[in-house]
Coordinates of C-alpha atoms in Angstrom, one line a residue:
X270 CA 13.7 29.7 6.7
X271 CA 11.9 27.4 8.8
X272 CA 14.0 25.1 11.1
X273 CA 13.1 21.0 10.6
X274 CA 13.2 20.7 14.4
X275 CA 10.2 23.2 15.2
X276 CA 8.4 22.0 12.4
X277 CA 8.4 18.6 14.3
X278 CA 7.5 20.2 17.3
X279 CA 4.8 21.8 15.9
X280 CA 3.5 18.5 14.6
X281 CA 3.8 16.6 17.6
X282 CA 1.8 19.5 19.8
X283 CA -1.0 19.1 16.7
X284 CA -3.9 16.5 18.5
X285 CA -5.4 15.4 14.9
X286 CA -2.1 14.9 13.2
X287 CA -1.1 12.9 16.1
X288 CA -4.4 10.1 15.6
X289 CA -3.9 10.1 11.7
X290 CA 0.0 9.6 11.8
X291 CA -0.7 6.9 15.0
X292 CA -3.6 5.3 13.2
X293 CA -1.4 5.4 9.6
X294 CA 1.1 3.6 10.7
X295 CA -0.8 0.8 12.9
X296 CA -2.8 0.2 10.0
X297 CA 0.3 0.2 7.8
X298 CA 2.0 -2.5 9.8
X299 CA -1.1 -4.3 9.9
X300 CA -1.5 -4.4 5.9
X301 CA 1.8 -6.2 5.4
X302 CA 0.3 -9.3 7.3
X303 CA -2.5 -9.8 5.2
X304 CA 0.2 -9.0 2.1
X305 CA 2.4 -12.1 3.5
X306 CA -0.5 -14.4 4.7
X307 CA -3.0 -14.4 1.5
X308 CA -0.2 -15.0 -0.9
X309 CA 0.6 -18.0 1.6
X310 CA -2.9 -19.2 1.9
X311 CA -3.9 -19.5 -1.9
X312 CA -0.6 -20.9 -2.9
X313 CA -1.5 -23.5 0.2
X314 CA -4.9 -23.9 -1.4
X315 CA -3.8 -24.1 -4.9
X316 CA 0.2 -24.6 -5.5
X317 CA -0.9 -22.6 -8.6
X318 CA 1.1 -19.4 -9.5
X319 CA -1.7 -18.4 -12.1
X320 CA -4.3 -18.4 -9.6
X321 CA -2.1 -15.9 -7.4
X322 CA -2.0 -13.9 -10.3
X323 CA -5.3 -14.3 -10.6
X324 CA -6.0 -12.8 -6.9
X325 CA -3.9 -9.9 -6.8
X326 CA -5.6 -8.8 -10.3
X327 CA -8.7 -9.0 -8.7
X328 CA -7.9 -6.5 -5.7
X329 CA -5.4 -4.3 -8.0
X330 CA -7.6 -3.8 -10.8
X331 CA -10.7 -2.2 -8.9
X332 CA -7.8 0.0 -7.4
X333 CA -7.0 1.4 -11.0
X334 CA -9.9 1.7 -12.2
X335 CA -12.4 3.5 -9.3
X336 CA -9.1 5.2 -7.5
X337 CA -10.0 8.3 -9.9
X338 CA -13.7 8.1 -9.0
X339 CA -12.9 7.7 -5.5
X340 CA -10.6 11.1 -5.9
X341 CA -13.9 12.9 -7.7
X342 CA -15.4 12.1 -4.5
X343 CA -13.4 12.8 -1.6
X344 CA -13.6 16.7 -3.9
X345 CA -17.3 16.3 -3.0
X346 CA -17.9 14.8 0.5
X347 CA -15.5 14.8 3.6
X348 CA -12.5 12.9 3.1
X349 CA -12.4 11.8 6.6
X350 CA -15.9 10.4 6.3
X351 CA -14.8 8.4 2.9
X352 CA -11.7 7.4 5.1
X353 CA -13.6 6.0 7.8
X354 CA -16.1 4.1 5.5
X355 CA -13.5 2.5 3.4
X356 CA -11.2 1.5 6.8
X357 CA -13.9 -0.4 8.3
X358 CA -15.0 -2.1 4.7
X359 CA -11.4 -3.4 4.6
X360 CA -11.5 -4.4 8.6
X361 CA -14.6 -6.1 7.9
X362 CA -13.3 -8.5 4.6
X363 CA -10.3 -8.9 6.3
X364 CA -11.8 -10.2 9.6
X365 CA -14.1 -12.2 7.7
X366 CA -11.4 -14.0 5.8
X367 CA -9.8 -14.4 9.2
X368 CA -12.7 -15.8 10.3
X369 CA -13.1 -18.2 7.4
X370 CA -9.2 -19.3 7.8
X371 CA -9.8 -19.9 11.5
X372 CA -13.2 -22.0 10.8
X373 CA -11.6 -24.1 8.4
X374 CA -14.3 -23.0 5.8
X375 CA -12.3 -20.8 3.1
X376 CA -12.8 -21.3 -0.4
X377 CA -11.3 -19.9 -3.8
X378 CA -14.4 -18.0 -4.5
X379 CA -14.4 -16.2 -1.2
X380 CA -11.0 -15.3 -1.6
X381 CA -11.8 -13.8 -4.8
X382 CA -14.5 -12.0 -3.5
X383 CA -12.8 -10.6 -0.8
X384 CA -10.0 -9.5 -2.8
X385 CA -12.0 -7.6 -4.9
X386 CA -13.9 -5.6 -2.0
X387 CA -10.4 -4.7 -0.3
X388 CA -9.4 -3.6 -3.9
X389 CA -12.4 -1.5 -4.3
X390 CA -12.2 -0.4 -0.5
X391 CA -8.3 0.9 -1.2
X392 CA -9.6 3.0 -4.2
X393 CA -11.1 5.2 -2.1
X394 CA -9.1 5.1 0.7
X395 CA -6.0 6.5 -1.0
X396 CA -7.3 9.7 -2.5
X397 CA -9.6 10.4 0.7
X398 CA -6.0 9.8 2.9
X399 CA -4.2 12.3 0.8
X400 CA -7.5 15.3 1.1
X401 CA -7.1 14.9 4.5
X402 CA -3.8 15.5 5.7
X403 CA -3.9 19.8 4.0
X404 CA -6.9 19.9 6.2
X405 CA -5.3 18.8 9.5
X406 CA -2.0 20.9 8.7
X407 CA -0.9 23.9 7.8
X408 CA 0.7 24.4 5.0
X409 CA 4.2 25.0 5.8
X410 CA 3.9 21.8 8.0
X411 CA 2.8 19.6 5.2
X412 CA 6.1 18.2 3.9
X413 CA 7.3 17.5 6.8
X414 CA 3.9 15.8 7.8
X415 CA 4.0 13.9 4.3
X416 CA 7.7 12.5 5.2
X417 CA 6.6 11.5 8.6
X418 CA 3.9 9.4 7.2
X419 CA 6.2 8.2 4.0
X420 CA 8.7 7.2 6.6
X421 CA 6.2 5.3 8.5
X422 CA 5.1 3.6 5.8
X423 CA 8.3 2.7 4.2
X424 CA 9.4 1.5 7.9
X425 CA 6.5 -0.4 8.0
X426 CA 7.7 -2.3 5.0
X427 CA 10.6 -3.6 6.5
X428 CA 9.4 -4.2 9.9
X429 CA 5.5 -5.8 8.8
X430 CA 6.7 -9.1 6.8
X431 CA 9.4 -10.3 9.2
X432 CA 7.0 -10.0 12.1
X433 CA 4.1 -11.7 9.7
X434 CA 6.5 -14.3 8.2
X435 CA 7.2 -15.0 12.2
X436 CA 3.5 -15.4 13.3
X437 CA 2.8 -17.7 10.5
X438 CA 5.8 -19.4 10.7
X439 CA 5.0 -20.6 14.5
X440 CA 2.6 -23.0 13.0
X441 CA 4.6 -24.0 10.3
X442 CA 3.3 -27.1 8.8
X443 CA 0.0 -28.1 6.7
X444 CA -3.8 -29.0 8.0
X445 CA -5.3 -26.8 11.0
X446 CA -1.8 -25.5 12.4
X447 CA -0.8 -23.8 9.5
X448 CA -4.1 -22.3 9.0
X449 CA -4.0 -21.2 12.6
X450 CA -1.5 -19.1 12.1
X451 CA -2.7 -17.6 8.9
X452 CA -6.0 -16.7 10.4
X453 CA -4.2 -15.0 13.5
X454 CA -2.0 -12.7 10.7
X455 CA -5.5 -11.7 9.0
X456 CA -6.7 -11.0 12.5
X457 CA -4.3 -9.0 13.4
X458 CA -4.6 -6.5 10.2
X459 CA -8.1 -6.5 11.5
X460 CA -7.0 -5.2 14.6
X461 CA -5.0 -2.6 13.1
X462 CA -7.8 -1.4 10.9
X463 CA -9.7 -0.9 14.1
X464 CA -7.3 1.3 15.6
X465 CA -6.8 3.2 12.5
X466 CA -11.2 3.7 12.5
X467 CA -10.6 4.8 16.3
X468 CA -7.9 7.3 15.6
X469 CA -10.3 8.7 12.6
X470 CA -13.1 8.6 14.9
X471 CA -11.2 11.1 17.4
X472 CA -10.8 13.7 14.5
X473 CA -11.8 16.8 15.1
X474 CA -15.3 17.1 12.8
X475 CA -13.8 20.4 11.5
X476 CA -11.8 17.9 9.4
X477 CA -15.2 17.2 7.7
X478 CA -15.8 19.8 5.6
X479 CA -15.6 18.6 1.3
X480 CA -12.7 19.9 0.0
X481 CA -14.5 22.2 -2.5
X482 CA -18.1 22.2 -4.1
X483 CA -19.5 20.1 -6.7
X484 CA -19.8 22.0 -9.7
X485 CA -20.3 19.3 -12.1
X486 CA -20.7 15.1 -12.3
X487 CA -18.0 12.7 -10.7
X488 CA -17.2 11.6 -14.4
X489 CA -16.9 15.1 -15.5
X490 CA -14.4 15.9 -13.2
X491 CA -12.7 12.5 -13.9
X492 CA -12.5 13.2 -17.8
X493 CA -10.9 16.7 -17.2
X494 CA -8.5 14.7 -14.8
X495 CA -7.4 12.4 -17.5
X496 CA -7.5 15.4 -19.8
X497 CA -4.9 17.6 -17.3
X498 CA -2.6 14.6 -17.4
X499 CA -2.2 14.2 -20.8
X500 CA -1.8 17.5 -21.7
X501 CA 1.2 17.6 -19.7
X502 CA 4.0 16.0 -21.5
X503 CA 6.4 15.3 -18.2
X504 CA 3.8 14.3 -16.0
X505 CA 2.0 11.5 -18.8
X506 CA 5.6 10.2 -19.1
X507 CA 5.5 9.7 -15.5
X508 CA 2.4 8.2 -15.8
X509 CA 2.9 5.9 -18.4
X510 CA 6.7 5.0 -16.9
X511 CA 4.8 4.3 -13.9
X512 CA 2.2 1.7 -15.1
X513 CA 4.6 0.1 -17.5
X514 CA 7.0 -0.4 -14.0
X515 CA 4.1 -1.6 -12.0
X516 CA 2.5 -4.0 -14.7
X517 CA 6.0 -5.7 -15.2
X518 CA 8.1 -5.4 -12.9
X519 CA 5.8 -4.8 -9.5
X520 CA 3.3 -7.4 -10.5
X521 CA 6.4 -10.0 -11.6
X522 CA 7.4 -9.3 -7.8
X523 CA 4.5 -9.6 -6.2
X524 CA 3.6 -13.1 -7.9
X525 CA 7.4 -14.4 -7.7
X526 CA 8.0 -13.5 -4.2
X527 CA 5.8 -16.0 -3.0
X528 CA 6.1 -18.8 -5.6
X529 CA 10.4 -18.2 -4.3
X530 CA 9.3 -18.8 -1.1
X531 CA 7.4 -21.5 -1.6
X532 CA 9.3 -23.7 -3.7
X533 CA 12.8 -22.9 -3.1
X534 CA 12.9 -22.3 0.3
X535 CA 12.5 -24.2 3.7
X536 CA 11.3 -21.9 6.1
X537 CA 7.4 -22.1 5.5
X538 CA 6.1 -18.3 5.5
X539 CA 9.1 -17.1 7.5
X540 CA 10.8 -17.5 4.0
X541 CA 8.5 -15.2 2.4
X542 CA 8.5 -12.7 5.5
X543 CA 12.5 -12.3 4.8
X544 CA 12.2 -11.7 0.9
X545 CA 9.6 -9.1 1.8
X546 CA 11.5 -7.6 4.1
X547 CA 14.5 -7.4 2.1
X548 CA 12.8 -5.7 -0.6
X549 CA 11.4 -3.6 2.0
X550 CA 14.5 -2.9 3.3
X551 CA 15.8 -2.0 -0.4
X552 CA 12.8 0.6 -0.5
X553 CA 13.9 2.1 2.9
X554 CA 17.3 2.4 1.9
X555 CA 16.8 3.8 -1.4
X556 CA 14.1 6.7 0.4
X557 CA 17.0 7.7 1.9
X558 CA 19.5 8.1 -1.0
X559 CA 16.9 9.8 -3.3
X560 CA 16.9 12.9 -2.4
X561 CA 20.9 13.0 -2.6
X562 CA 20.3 11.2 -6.0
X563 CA 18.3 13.8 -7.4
X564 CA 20.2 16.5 -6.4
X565 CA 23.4 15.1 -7.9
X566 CA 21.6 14.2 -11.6
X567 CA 20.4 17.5 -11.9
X568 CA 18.0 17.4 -14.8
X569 CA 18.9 14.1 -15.7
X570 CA 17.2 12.4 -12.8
X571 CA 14.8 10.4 -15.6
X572 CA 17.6 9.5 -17.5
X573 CA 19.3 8.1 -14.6
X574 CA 15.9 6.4 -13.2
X575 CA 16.0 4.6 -16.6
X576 CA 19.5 3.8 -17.1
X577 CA 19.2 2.4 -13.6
X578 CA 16.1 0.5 -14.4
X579 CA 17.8 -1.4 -17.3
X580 CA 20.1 -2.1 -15.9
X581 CA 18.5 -4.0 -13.1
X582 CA 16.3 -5.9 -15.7
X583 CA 19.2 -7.1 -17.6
X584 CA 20.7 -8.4 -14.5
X585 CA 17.7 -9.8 -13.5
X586 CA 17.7 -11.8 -17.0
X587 CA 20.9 -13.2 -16.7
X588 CA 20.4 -14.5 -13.7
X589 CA 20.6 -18.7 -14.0
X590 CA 17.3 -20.7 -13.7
X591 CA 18.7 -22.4 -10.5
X592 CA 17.3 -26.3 -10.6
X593 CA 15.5 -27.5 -7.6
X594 CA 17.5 -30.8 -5.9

């Protein structure tokens, strides 16, 4: 058996997985400023919860629904090409809403706009990520690559909002200082994405290559996709577990978060920088323990997942509708 600690060694002495892991987790850090600063600017704008709502529908739903195309894809052209492409789409919308914070000149229906290009951006960006790592390792390396970069991310989690919520938070107030500091956290995602295209650019081109040849049309390949999944009975119970979590209880989050922070709490964005990085800090903590947990239930771990589940939503409901003062 292979021992963890030349596995890690081997990693470290490989050049490309060294740029994509670097670049990963800049642009990783980078993400949770815009995910703490445009919650903060359109609840600034607006003071309307709905109209949140309404924004992180229009960047999530572009991200369902062209993620599988985007995955048909990367099967067709290089992956780090796609990677590349969708990175500096998202650098560009995100310095451009920087810019517009900065400028004093952002709207609703830019926001909108730009939320729906980073969506569709993401949808491709995902799949084409996960094509290329295989091609940059070797096989018995990629597990221990995939945790490296999970771990990243997850730290990323808890590190990103604290450090957002304490940009922001240095111009805390209303008018041009506030939107100072909102601009400088969309700049600074920016930045990150431009690292992230840098590291992608120093790939070697042998990472170009499509992972396998088009034998038939991106929607073909698509409808056999949907087709695999539903024929197998464990993993459309994931599915469908999945999307019911993420549609009620992730979006719930993602919406509430901010309207906490907002209206309950006294610390401007720093407020919602500490939520987020408690539940990022829940997330980290809980990466940890699942493997342990899984070993323990056996196979019971979806039974557990579920009992567990309720009974976090029952706590949740029982908790009293504290009344502002």
């Amino acid at each position: 058996m292979e021992n963890p600690n030349q596995a890690s060694a081997t990693l470290s002495a490989n050049r490309d997985f060294r740029l994509l892991f670097g670049g990963s987790s800049v642009s990783a850090l980078g993400d949770q400023f815009t995910l703490v600063a445009l919650p903060w600017l359109v609840l600034r704008l607006t003071g309307s919860p709905a109209v949140l709502g309404l924004v992180l529908a229009a960047m999530a739903l572009p991200r369902a629904i062209f993620m599988l195309i985007g995955g048909a894809m990367v099967d067709r052209l290089s992956a780090r090409r796609i990677l590349l492409l969708a990175r500096a789409a998202n650098a560009l919308l995100v310095a451009l809403l920087a810019g517009l914070v900065l400028g004093n000149a952002i709207a609703m229906p830019a926001i909108y706009a730009i939320a729906l290009g980073i969506g569709l951006a993401t949808a491709f960006a995902y799949p084409a990520g996960s094509a290329l790592l295989p091609q940059l390792v070797a096989p018995t390396r990629l597990a221990s690559a995939n945790a490296l970069l999970m771990g990243a991310r997850q730290l990323s989690l808890f590190v990103g909002p604290a450090l957002a919520g304490l940009v922001i938070g240095t111009h805390a107030g209303h008018g041009a200082a506030e939107a100072h500091g909102l601009g400088m956290a969309f700049a600074i995602d920016a930045a990150s994405f431009g690292a992230s295209l840098l590291s992608l650019w120093l790939i070697r081109s042998a990472a170009d290559r499509p992972a396998r040849a088009a034998s038939r049309g991106v929607l073909a390949d698509v409808a056999e996709g949907v087709r695999h999944v539903w024929a197998d009975l464990p993993l459309r119970a994931f599915m469908l577990y999945a999307a019911v979590v993420t549609a009620f209880v992730g979006g719930p989050i993602q919406v509430g978060l901010p309207v906490l922070a907002n209206s309950r709490m006294d610390l401007g964005a720093a407020s919602l920088g500490i939520l987020m990085t408690a539940n990022g800090g829940g997330m980290l903590v809980g990466g940890f323990l699942s493997r342990a947990v899984a070993r323990m239930a056996g196979g019971r771990l979806g039974m557990l997942v579920l009992c567990y589940q309720a009974s976090v939503t029952r706590w949740l409901g029982v908790l009293p509708a504290a009344q502002p003062e």
